PDB file of C-alpha atoms in Angstrom:
ATOM      1  CA  MET A   1       0.008   0.001  -0.008  1.00  0.00           C
ATOM      2  CA  ASN A   2       1.634   3.311  -1.091  1.00  0.00           C
ATOM      3  CA  LYS A   3       1.716   6.489   0.689  1.00  0.00           C
ATOM      4  CA  VAL A   4      -0.992   8.069  -1.403  1.00  0.00           C
ATOM      5  CA  THR A   5      -3.521   5.277  -0.837  1.00  0.00           C
ATOM      6  CA  ILE A   6      -2.765   5.462   2.929  1.00  0.00           C
ATOM      7  CA  GLY A   7      -3.180   9.339   2.844  1.00  0.00           C
ATOM      8  CA  ILE A   8      -6.680   8.830   1.080  1.00  0.00           C
ATOM      9  CA  ILE A   9      -7.823   6.308   3.619  1.00  0.00           C
ATOM     10  CA  ILE A  10      -6.762   8.461   6.589  1.00  0.00           C
ATOM     11  CA  ALA A  11      -8.558  11.350   4.937  1.00  0.00           C
ATOM     12  CA  LEU A  12     -11.741   9.419   4.616  1.00  0.00           C
ATOM     13  CA  LEU A  13     -11.587   8.274   8.216  1.00  0.00           C
ATOM     14  CA  LEU A  14     -10.923  11.830   9.325  1.00  0.00           C
ATOM     15  CA  GLY A  15     -13.967  12.894   7.355  1.00  0.00           C
ATOM     16  CA  LEU A  16     -16.271  10.292   8.717  1.00  0.00           C
ATOM     17  CA  GLY A  17     -15.188  11.192  12.169  1.00  0.00           C
ATOM     18  CA  GLY A  18     -15.809  14.803  11.551  1.00  0.00           C
ATOM     19  CA  LEU A  19     -19.327  13.900  10.172  1.00  0.00           C
ATOM     20  CA  ALA A  20     -19.980  11.983  13.349  1.00  0.00           C
ATOM     21  CA  VAL A  21     -18.930  14.816  15.601  1.00  0.00           C
ATOM     22  CA  TYR A  22     -21.001  17.314  13.481  1.00  0.00           C
ATOM     23  CA  THR A  23     -24.130  15.176  13.784  1.00  0.00           C
ATOM     24  CA  SER A  24     -23.700  14.770  17.541  1.00  0.00           C
ATOM     25  CA  LEU A  25     -23.336  18.595  17.808  1.00  0.00           C
ATOM     26  CA  ASN A  26     -26.361  19.021  15.653  1.00  0.00           C
ATOM     27  CA  PRO A  27     -29.073  16.462  16.774  1.00  0.00           C
ATOM     28  CA  SER A  28     -31.681  18.091  14.273  1.00  0.00           C
ATOM     29  CA  ASN A  29     -29.618  16.382  11.444  1.00  0.00           C
ATOM     30  CA  SER A  30     -30.436  12.763  12.814  1.00  0.00           C
ATOM     31  CA  VAL A  31     -34.188  13.448  13.385  1.00  0.00           C
ATOM     32  CA  ASN A  32     -36.557  11.691  11.184  1.00  0.00           C
ATOM     33  CA  ILE A  33     -38.674  14.837  10.276  1.00  0.00           C
ATOM     34  CA  ASN A  34     -40.916  12.792   8.043  1.00  0.00           C
ATOM     35  CA  SER A  35     -42.366  10.820  10.955  1.00  0.00           C
ATOM     36  CA  TYR A  36     -44.160  13.828  12.254  1.00  0.00           C
ATOM     37  CA  ASP A  37     -47.550  14.920  10.963  1.00  0.00           C
ATOM     38  CA  THR A  38     -47.282  18.609  10.467  1.00  0.00           C
ATOM     39  CA  THR A  39     -50.911  19.087  10.005  1.00  0.00           C
ATOM     40  CA  LYS A  40     -51.598  18.274  13.532  1.00  0.00           C
ATOM     41  CA  VAL A  41     -50.364  19.500  17.014  1.00  0.00           C
ATOM     42  CA  ILE A  42     -47.001  17.964  17.715  1.00  0.00           C
ATOM     43  CA  ALA A  43     -46.567  16.865  21.226  1.00  0.00           C
ATOM     44  CA  ALA A  44     -43.316  17.530  23.300  1.00  0.00           C
ATOM     45  CA  ASP A  45     -40.578  14.914  22.983  1.00  0.00           C
ATOM     46  CA  GLU A  46     -36.782  14.588  23.003  1.00  0.00           C
ATOM     47  CA  ASN A  47     -36.475  15.825  19.326  1.00  0.00           C
ATOM     48  CA  ASN A  48     -38.124  19.299  20.081  1.00  0.00           C
ATOM     49  CA  GLY A  49     -36.493  19.867  23.388  1.00  0.00           C
ATOM     50  CA  ASN A  50     -39.614  18.570  25.197  1.00  0.00           C
ATOM     51  CA  ILE A  51     -41.398  21.710  23.971  1.00  0.00           C
ATOM     52  CA  SER A  52     -44.732  21.072  22.333  1.00  0.00           C
ATOM     53  CA  ASP A  53     -46.292  23.110  19.472  1.00  0.00           C
ATOM     54  CA  HIS A  54     -47.597  26.513  20.735  1.00  0.00           C
ATOM     55  CA  VAL A  55     -51.416  26.402  20.159  1.00  0.00           C
ATOM     56  CA  ARG A  56     -54.160  28.818  20.521  1.00  0.00           C
ATOM     57  CA  GLY A  57     -57.572  27.222  20.386  1.00  0.00           C
ATOM     58  CA  LYS A  58     -58.617  23.669  21.011  1.00  0.00           C
ATOM     59  CA  GLU A  59     -55.791  21.263  20.250  1.00  0.00           C
ATOM     60  CA  ASP A  60     -57.947  18.636  18.791  1.00  0.00           C
ATOM     61  CA  SER A  61     -59.920  20.908  16.600  1.00  0.00           C
ATOM     62  CA  GLU A  62     -60.911  19.449  13.109  1.00  0.00           C
ATOM     63  CA  VAL A  63     -59.591  22.663  11.457  1.00  0.00           C
ATOM     64  CA  VAL A  64     -55.928  23.355  12.091  1.00  0.00           C
ATOM     65  CA  VAL A  65     -54.078  26.501  10.854  1.00  0.00           C
ATOM     66  CA  VAL A  66     -50.391  26.063  10.891  1.00  0.00           C
ATOM     67  CA  GLU A  67     -48.209  29.359  10.585  1.00  0.00           C
ATOM     68  CA  TYR A  68     -44.419  29.293   9.921  1.00  0.00           C
ATOM     69  CA  ALA A  69     -42.968  32.684  10.653  1.00  0.00           C
ATOM     70  CA  ASP A  70     -39.749  34.496  11.318  1.00  0.00           C
ATOM     71  CA  PRO A  71     -39.730  36.838  14.421  1.00  0.00           C
ATOM     72  CA  GLN A  72     -37.750  39.406  12.470  1.00  0.00           C
ATOM     73  CA  CYS A  73     -39.871  39.201   9.266  1.00  0.00           C
ATOM     74  CA  PRO A  74     -41.771  42.468   8.648  1.00  0.00           C
ATOM     75  CA  GLY A  75     -44.558  40.492   6.774  1.00  0.00           C
ATOM     76  CA  CYS A  76     -44.766  38.160   9.791  1.00  0.00           C
ATOM     77  CA  ALA A  77     -45.117  41.147  12.174  1.00  0.00           C
ATOM     78  CA  SER A  78     -48.184  42.431  10.172  1.00  0.00           C
ATOM     79  CA  MET A  79     -49.703  39.071  10.069  1.00  0.00           C
ATOM     80  CA  MET A  80     -49.595  38.663  13.987  1.00  0.00           C
ATOM     81  CA  PRO A  81     -52.461  40.928  14.903  1.00  0.00           C
ATOM     82  CA  LYS A  82     -54.481  39.359  12.111  1.00  0.00           C
ATOM     83  CA  MET A  83     -53.952  35.867  13.455  1.00  0.00           C
ATOM     84  CA  SER A  84     -54.799  37.025  16.990  1.00  0.00           C
ATOM     85  CA  GLN A  85     -57.931  38.479  15.904  1.00  0.00           C
ATOM     86  CA  LEU A  86     -58.875  35.377  13.933  1.00  0.00           C
ATOM     87  CA  HIS A  87     -58.249  33.242  17.057  1.00  0.00           C
ATOM     88  CA  LYS A  88     -60.571  35.511  19.257  1.00  0.00           C
ATOM     89  CA  GLU A  89     -63.217  35.157  16.389  1.00  0.00           C
ATOM     90  CA  TYR A  90     -63.133  31.555  15.907  1.00  0.00           C
ATOM     91  CA  GLY A  91     -62.288  30.337  19.400  1.00  0.00           C
ATOM     92  CA  ASP A  92     -62.025  26.395  19.811  1.00  0.00           C
ATOM     93  CA  ARG A  93     -63.440  25.661  16.468  1.00  0.00           C
ATOM     94  CA  VAL A  94     -60.038  26.145  14.946  1.00  0.00           C
ATOM     95  CA  ALA A  95     -56.431  25.359  16.280  1.00  0.00           C
ATOM     96  CA  PHE A  96     -53.872  27.983  15.563  1.00  0.00           C
ATOM     97  CA  ILE A  97     -50.269  26.683  15.619  1.00  0.00           C
ATOM     98  CA  PHE A  98     -47.339  28.881  15.467  1.00  0.00           C
ATOM     99  CA  ARG A  99     -43.880  27.384  14.465  1.00  0.00           C
ATOM    100  CA  THR A 100     -40.714  29.403  14.139  1.00  0.00           C
ATOM    101  CA  TYR A 101     -38.677  29.539  11.055  1.00  0.00           C
ATOM    102  CA  PRO A 102     -35.783  32.129  11.490  1.00  0.00           C
ATOM    103  CA  MET A 103     -34.326  32.961   8.233  1.00  0.00           C
ATOM    104  CA  SER A 104     -30.358  33.040   8.146  1.00  0.00           C
ATOM    105  CA  TYR A 105     -30.392  36.568   6.725  1.00  0.00           C
ATOM    106  CA  HIS A 106     -32.091  37.824   9.839  1.00  0.00           C
ATOM    107  CA  GLN A 107     -29.403  37.956  12.371  1.00  0.00           C
ATOM    108  CA  ASN A 108     -31.678  38.481  15.391  1.00  0.00           C
ATOM    109  CA  ALA A 109     -34.398  36.229  14.461  1.00  0.00           C
ATOM    110  CA  ARG A 110     -33.203  33.234  16.372  1.00  0.00           C
ATOM    111  CA  SER A 111     -32.480  35.311  19.459  1.00  0.00           C
ATOM    112  CA  ALA A 112     -36.003  36.584  19.325  1.00  0.00           C
ATOM    113  CA  ALA A 113     -37.374  33.055  18.907  1.00  0.00           C
ATOM    114  CA  ALA A 114     -35.384  32.036  21.979  1.00  0.00           C
ATOM    115  CA  ALA A 115     -36.883  35.030  23.759  1.00  0.00           C
ATOM    116  CA  ALA A 116     -40.284  33.910  23.108  1.00  0.00           C
ATOM    117  CA  GLU A 117     -39.582  30.440  23.996  1.00  0.00           C
ATOM    118  CA  SER A 118     -38.045  31.515  27.286  1.00  0.00           C
ATOM    119  CA  ALA A 119     -41.105  33.477  28.144  1.00  0.00           C
ATOM    120  CA  GLY A 120     -43.137  30.377  27.437  1.00  0.00           C
ATOM    121  CA  PHE A 121     -41.209  28.523  30.179  1.00  0.00           C
ATOM    122  CA  GLN A 122     -42.939  30.907  32.607  1.00  0.00           C
ATOM    123  CA  GLY A 123     -46.423  30.897  30.813  1.00  0.00           C
ATOM    124  CA  PHE A 124     -46.126  33.970  28.724  1.00  0.00           C
ATOM    125  CA  TYR A 125     -45.210  32.693  25.168  1.00  0.00           C
ATOM    126  CA  TRP A 126     -47.941  34.443  23.197  1.00  0.00           C
ATOM    127  CA  GLU A 127     -47.771  37.767  25.101  1.00  0.00           C
ATOM    128  CA  MET A 128     -44.050  37.886  24.463  1.00  0.00           C
ATOM    129  CA  LEU A 129     -44.300  36.919  20.718  1.00  0.00           C
ATOM    130  CA  GLU A 130     -46.953  39.697  20.172  1.00  0.00           C
ATOM    131  CA  THR A 131     -44.671  42.059  22.019  1.00  0.00           C
ATOM    132  CA  LEU A 132     -41.564  41.159  19.962  1.00  0.00           C
ATOM    133  CA  TYR A 133     -43.478  41.597  16.609  1.00  0.00           C
ATOM    134  CA  ALA A 134     -44.926  44.938  17.844  1.00  0.00           C
ATOM    135  CA  ASN A 135     -41.470  46.312  18.624  1.00  0.00           C
ATOM    136  CA  GLN A 136     -39.599  44.662  15.873  1.00  0.00           C
ATOM    137  CA  ALA A 137     -38.194  47.907  14.604  1.00  0.00           C
ATOM    138  CA  ASP A 138     -36.537  48.511  17.938  1.00  0.00           C
ATOM    139  CA  TRP A 139     -34.562  45.242  18.388  1.00  0.00           C
ATOM    140  CA  GLU A 140     -33.898  44.004  14.875  1.00  0.00           C
ATOM    141  CA  ASN A 141     -30.687  45.934  14.517  1.00  0.00           C
ATOM    142  CA  ILE A 142     -29.351  45.531  18.114  1.00  0.00           C
ATOM    143  CA  PHE A 143     -26.296  43.310  17.577  1.00  0.00           C
ATOM    144  CA  ASP A 144     -24.660  43.808  21.039  1.00  0.00           C
ATOM    145  CA  THR A 145     -25.624  40.513  22.784  1.00  0.00           C
ATOM    146  CA  GLU A 146     -25.981  42.082  26.324  1.00  0.00           C
ATOM    147  CA  LYS A 147     -28.020  44.976  25.049  1.00  0.00           C
ATOM    148  CA  ARG A 148     -30.242  42.713  23.064  1.00  0.00           C
ATOM    149  CA  THR A 149     -30.706  40.267  25.993  1.00  0.00           C
ATOM    150  CA  ASN A 150     -31.571  43.339  28.294  1.00  0.00           C
ATOM    151  CA  THR A 151     -34.003  44.633  25.861  1.00  0.00           C
ATOM    152  CA  PHE A 152     -35.759  41.292  25.552  1.00  0.00           C
ATOM    153  CA  ALA A 153     -35.736  41.016  29.343  1.00  0.00           C
ATOM    154  CA  GLU A 154     -37.472  44.408  29.638  1.00  0.00           C
ATOM    155  CA  TYR A 155     -40.133  43.242  27.267  1.00  0.00           C
ATOM    156  CA  PHE A 156     -40.626  40.189  29.342  1.00  0.00           C
ATOM    157  CA  GLU A 157     -40.852  41.992  32.527  1.00  0.00           C
ATOM    158  CA  LYS A 158     -43.605  44.284  30.979  1.00  0.00           C
ATOM    159  CA  VAL A 159     -45.681  41.288  29.746  1.00  0.00           C
ATOM    160  CA  ALA A 160     -45.290  39.083  32.969  1.00  0.00           C
ATOM    161  CA  GLY A 161     -45.445  41.915  35.597  1.00  0.00           C
ATOM    162  CA  ASP A 162     -44.899  40.766  39.081  1.00  0.00           C
ATOM    163  CA  LYS A 163     -44.845  37.241  37.981  1.00  0.00           C
ATOM    164  CA  ALA A 164     -41.649  37.666  36.027  1.00  0.00           C
ATOM    165  CA  ASP A 165     -38.502  35.916  36.976  1.00  0.00           C
ATOM    166  CA  VAL A 166     -36.094  37.898  34.860  1.00  0.00           C
ATOM    167  CA  GLU A 167     -32.926  36.173  35.861  1.00  0.00           C
ATOM    168  CA  LYS A 168     -34.480  32.861  34.959  1.00  0.00           C
ATOM    169  CA  PHE A 169     -35.620  34.283  31.550  1.00  0.00           C
ATOM    170  CA  LYS A 170     -32.045  35.517  30.674  1.00  0.00           C
ATOM    171  CA  SER A 171     -30.528  32.028  31.697  1.00  0.00           C
ATOM    172  CA  ASP A 172     -33.142  30.200  29.642  1.00  0.00           C
ATOM    173  CA  LEU A 173     -32.297  32.129  26.471  1.00  0.00           C
ATOM    174  CA  THR A 174     -29.382  29.768  25.895  1.00  0.00           C
ATOM    175  CA  SER A 175     -31.171  26.724  27.029  1.00  0.00           C
ATOM    176  CA  SER A 176     -30.341  23.426  24.994  1.00  0.00           C
ATOM    177  CA  SER A 177     -34.085  22.679  24.956  1.00  0.00           C
ATOM    178  CA  ILE A 178     -35.040  25.905  23.443  1.00  0.00           C
ATOM    179  CA  GLN A 179     -32.251  25.444  20.799  1.00  0.00           C
ATOM    180  CA  LYS A 180     -33.530  22.081  20.078  1.00  0.00           C
ATOM    181  CA  LYS A 181     -37.103  23.491  19.545  1.00  0.00           C
ATOM    182  CA  ILE A 182     -35.998  26.247  17.246  1.00  0.00           C
ATOM    183  CA  ASP A 183     -34.029  23.713  15.220  1.00  0.00           C
ATOM    184  CA  PHE A 184     -36.997  21.306  15.100  1.00  0.00           C
ATOM    185  CA  ASP A 185     -39.443  23.928  13.905  1.00  0.00           C
ATOM    186  CA  ARG A 186     -37.036  25.165  11.227  1.00  0.00           C
ATOM    187  CA  ASP A 187     -36.668  21.530   9.965  1.00  0.00           C
ATOM    188  CA  LEU A 188     -40.262  21.029   9.845  1.00  0.00           C
ATOM    189  CA  ALA A 189     -40.605  24.150   7.810  1.00  0.00           C
ATOM    190  CA  LYS A 190     -37.636  23.536   5.451  1.00  0.00           C
ATOM    191  CA  LYS A 191     -37.458  19.805   5.039  1.00  0.00           C
ATOM    192  CA  ARG A 192     -41.064  18.716   5.758  1.00  0.00           C
ATOM    193  CA  ASP A 193     -43.339  21.391   4.452  1.00  0.00           C
ATOM    194  CA  LYS A 194     -40.673  22.796   1.897  1.00  0.00           C
ATOM    195  CA  VAL A 195     -41.370  26.260   3.229  1.00  0.00           C
ATOM    196  CA  SER A 196     -39.467  28.939   1.075  1.00  0.00           C
ATOM    197  CA  GLU A 197     -40.912  32.161   2.591  1.00  0.00           C
ATOM    198  CA  THR A 198     -42.292  33.659   5.687  1.00  0.00           C
ATOM    199  CA  PRO A 199     -45.167  33.809   6.727  1.00  0.00           C
ATOM    200  CA  SER A 200     -46.488  30.500   5.280  1.00  0.00           C
ATOM    201  CA  LEU A 201     -49.845  29.372   6.455  1.00  0.00           C
ATOM    202  CA  TYR A 202     -51.534  25.855   6.003  1.00  0.00           C
ATOM    203  CA  ILE A 203     -54.967  24.872   6.548  1.00  0.00           C
ATOM    204  CA  ASN A 204     -55.385  21.293   7.174  1.00  0.00           C
ATOM    205  CA  GLY A 205     -52.238  20.857   5.235  1.00  0.00           C
ATOM    206  CA  THR A 206     -53.088  23.013   2.248  1.00  0.00           C
ATOM    207  CA  LYS A 207     -50.950  26.043   1.733  1.00  0.00           C
ATOM    208  CA  ILE A 208     -52.729  29.332   1.514  1.00  0.00           C
ATOM    209  CA  ASN A 209     -51.812  31.184  -1.616  1.00  0.00           C
ATOM    210  CA  PHE A 210     -51.367  34.982  -0.966  1.00  0.00           C
ATOM    211  CA  ARG A 211     -49.753  35.889  -4.225  1.00  0.00           C
ATOM    212  CA  ASP A 212     -53.194  36.450  -6.026  1.00  0.00           C
ATOM    213  CA  VAL A 213     -55.131  37.988  -2.983  1.00  0.00           C
ATOM    214  CA  ASP A 214     -57.532  40.618  -4.154  1.00  0.00           C
ATOM    215  CA  GLY A 215     -58.496  42.602  -0.906  1.00  0.00           C
ATOM    216  CA  GLU A 216     -57.628  42.155   2.716  1.00  0.00           C
ATOM    217  CA  VAL A 217     -55.349  39.254   3.712  1.00  0.00           C
ATOM    218  CA  LYS A 218     -57.453  38.503   6.746  1.00  0.00           C
ATOM    219  CA  ASP A 219     -60.562  38.207   4.831  1.00  0.00           C
ATOM    220  CA  HIS A 220     -58.650  35.752   2.382  1.00  0.00           C
ATOM    221  CA  ILE A 221     -57.557  33.563   5.326  1.00  0.00           C
ATOM    222  CA  GLU A 222     -60.902  33.891   6.897  1.00  0.00           C
ATOM    223  CA  LYS A 223     -62.530  32.330   3.751  1.00  0.00           C
ATOM    224  CA  GLN A 224     -60.098  29.528   3.745  1.00  0.00           C
ATOM    225  CA  ILE A 225     -61.103  28.843   7.323  1.00  0.00           C
ATOM    226  CA  ASN A 226     -64.780  28.961   6.526  1.00  0.00           C
ATOM    227  CA  ASP A 227     -64.295  26.486   3.612  1.00  0.00           C
ATOM    228  CA  ALA A 228     -62.331  24.028   5.907  1.00  0.00           C
ATOM    229  CA  LEU A 229     -65.011  24.455   8.624  1.00  0.00           C
ATOM    230  CA  LYS A 230     -67.920  23.754   5.999  1.00  0.00           C
ATOM    231  CA  ALA A 231     -66.093  20.724   4.623  1.00  0.00           C
ATOM    232  CA  LYS A 232     -66.070  19.294   8.143  1.00  0.00           C
ATOM    233  CA  GLY A 233     -69.770  20.048   8.538  1.00  0.00           C
ATOM    234  CA  LEU A 234     -68.997  22.746  11.217  1.00  0.00           C
ATOM    235  CA  GLU A 235     -70.369  26.139  11.801  1.00  0.00           C
ATOM    236  CA  THR A 236     -68.719  28.782   9.615  1.00  0.00           C
ATOM    237  CA  GLY A 237     -68.059  32.553  10.338  1.00  0.00           C
ATOM    238  CA  PRO A 238     -66.776  34.172  13.443  1.00  0.00           C
ATOM    239  CA  ALA A 239     -68.518  33.320  16.741  1.00  0.00           C
ATOM    240  CA  LYS A 240     -71.415  35.468  17.469  1.00  0.00           C
ATOM    241  CA  ASN A 241     -71.028  37.785  20.564  1.00  0.00           C
ATOM    242  CA  THR A 242     -74.244  36.628  22.318  1.00  0.00           C
ATOM    243  CA  GLU A 243     -73.580  38.984  25.185  1.00  0.00           C
ATOM    244  CA  SER A 244     -73.532  42.178  23.173  1.00  0.00           C
ATOM    245  CA  GLU A 245     -76.533  41.038  21.253  1.00  0.00           C
ATOM    246  CA  GLU A 246     -78.589  40.603  24.465  1.00  0.00           C
ATOM    247  CA  LYS A 247     -77.483  44.027  25.606  1.00  0.00           C
ATOM    248  CA  THR A 248     -78.617  45.459  22.109  1.00  0.00           C
ATOM    249  CA  GLU A 249     -82.015  43.775  22.309  1.00  0.00           C
ATOM    250  CA  GLU A 250     -82.555  45.206  25.979  1.00  0.00           C
TER     251      GLU A 250
END
């Protein structure tokens, strides 16, 4: 065996060794994403850092809206209040799932996603997410780690009030569980549902096409939700505010 052959064998062994190390440091690469049903609520397990899907509405609803969004995406920021309003209107008839897909060109997106997850550990995921979107212009260009962390901590303290454990919030930002969850959601988007842009919405597995929308985006989503409800034999349209109707009749 000549020196060239030996050198090739050593290089191959080193390459395989490097791949093994990389895979161990990046567990999402070894996760079988295709084993998950992305049209339904995904429960907590080892692959997502034991953090289940974030859901508004009834988890076992027959109509499920999945949103993949980037915390630093301006379009996602404008979508947030629309989705919040739709949840209020449809209540438990529809499950609204939010999964994070931080784009590589948004340098603070992953940090913001971690901030929402960290707040979620203390029961304030949705409040923190809405706050991050509402204040996106104020934090998206903060590249000093300490300043960014303190900014997110201030947001958290405002949404959680006297229930806020700020030190825990800060320490949880780098939690391995949170990093796993972000990687897991990203892989569901990229590898499973082939998401190429944010926000991307799916209703019972069918992607909503926004490119040919004529009118309000919320109205377009609402129509798709009503079609899905009708297909399931369920009541369509926003829930009636019976309390206000009763007051009007009086």
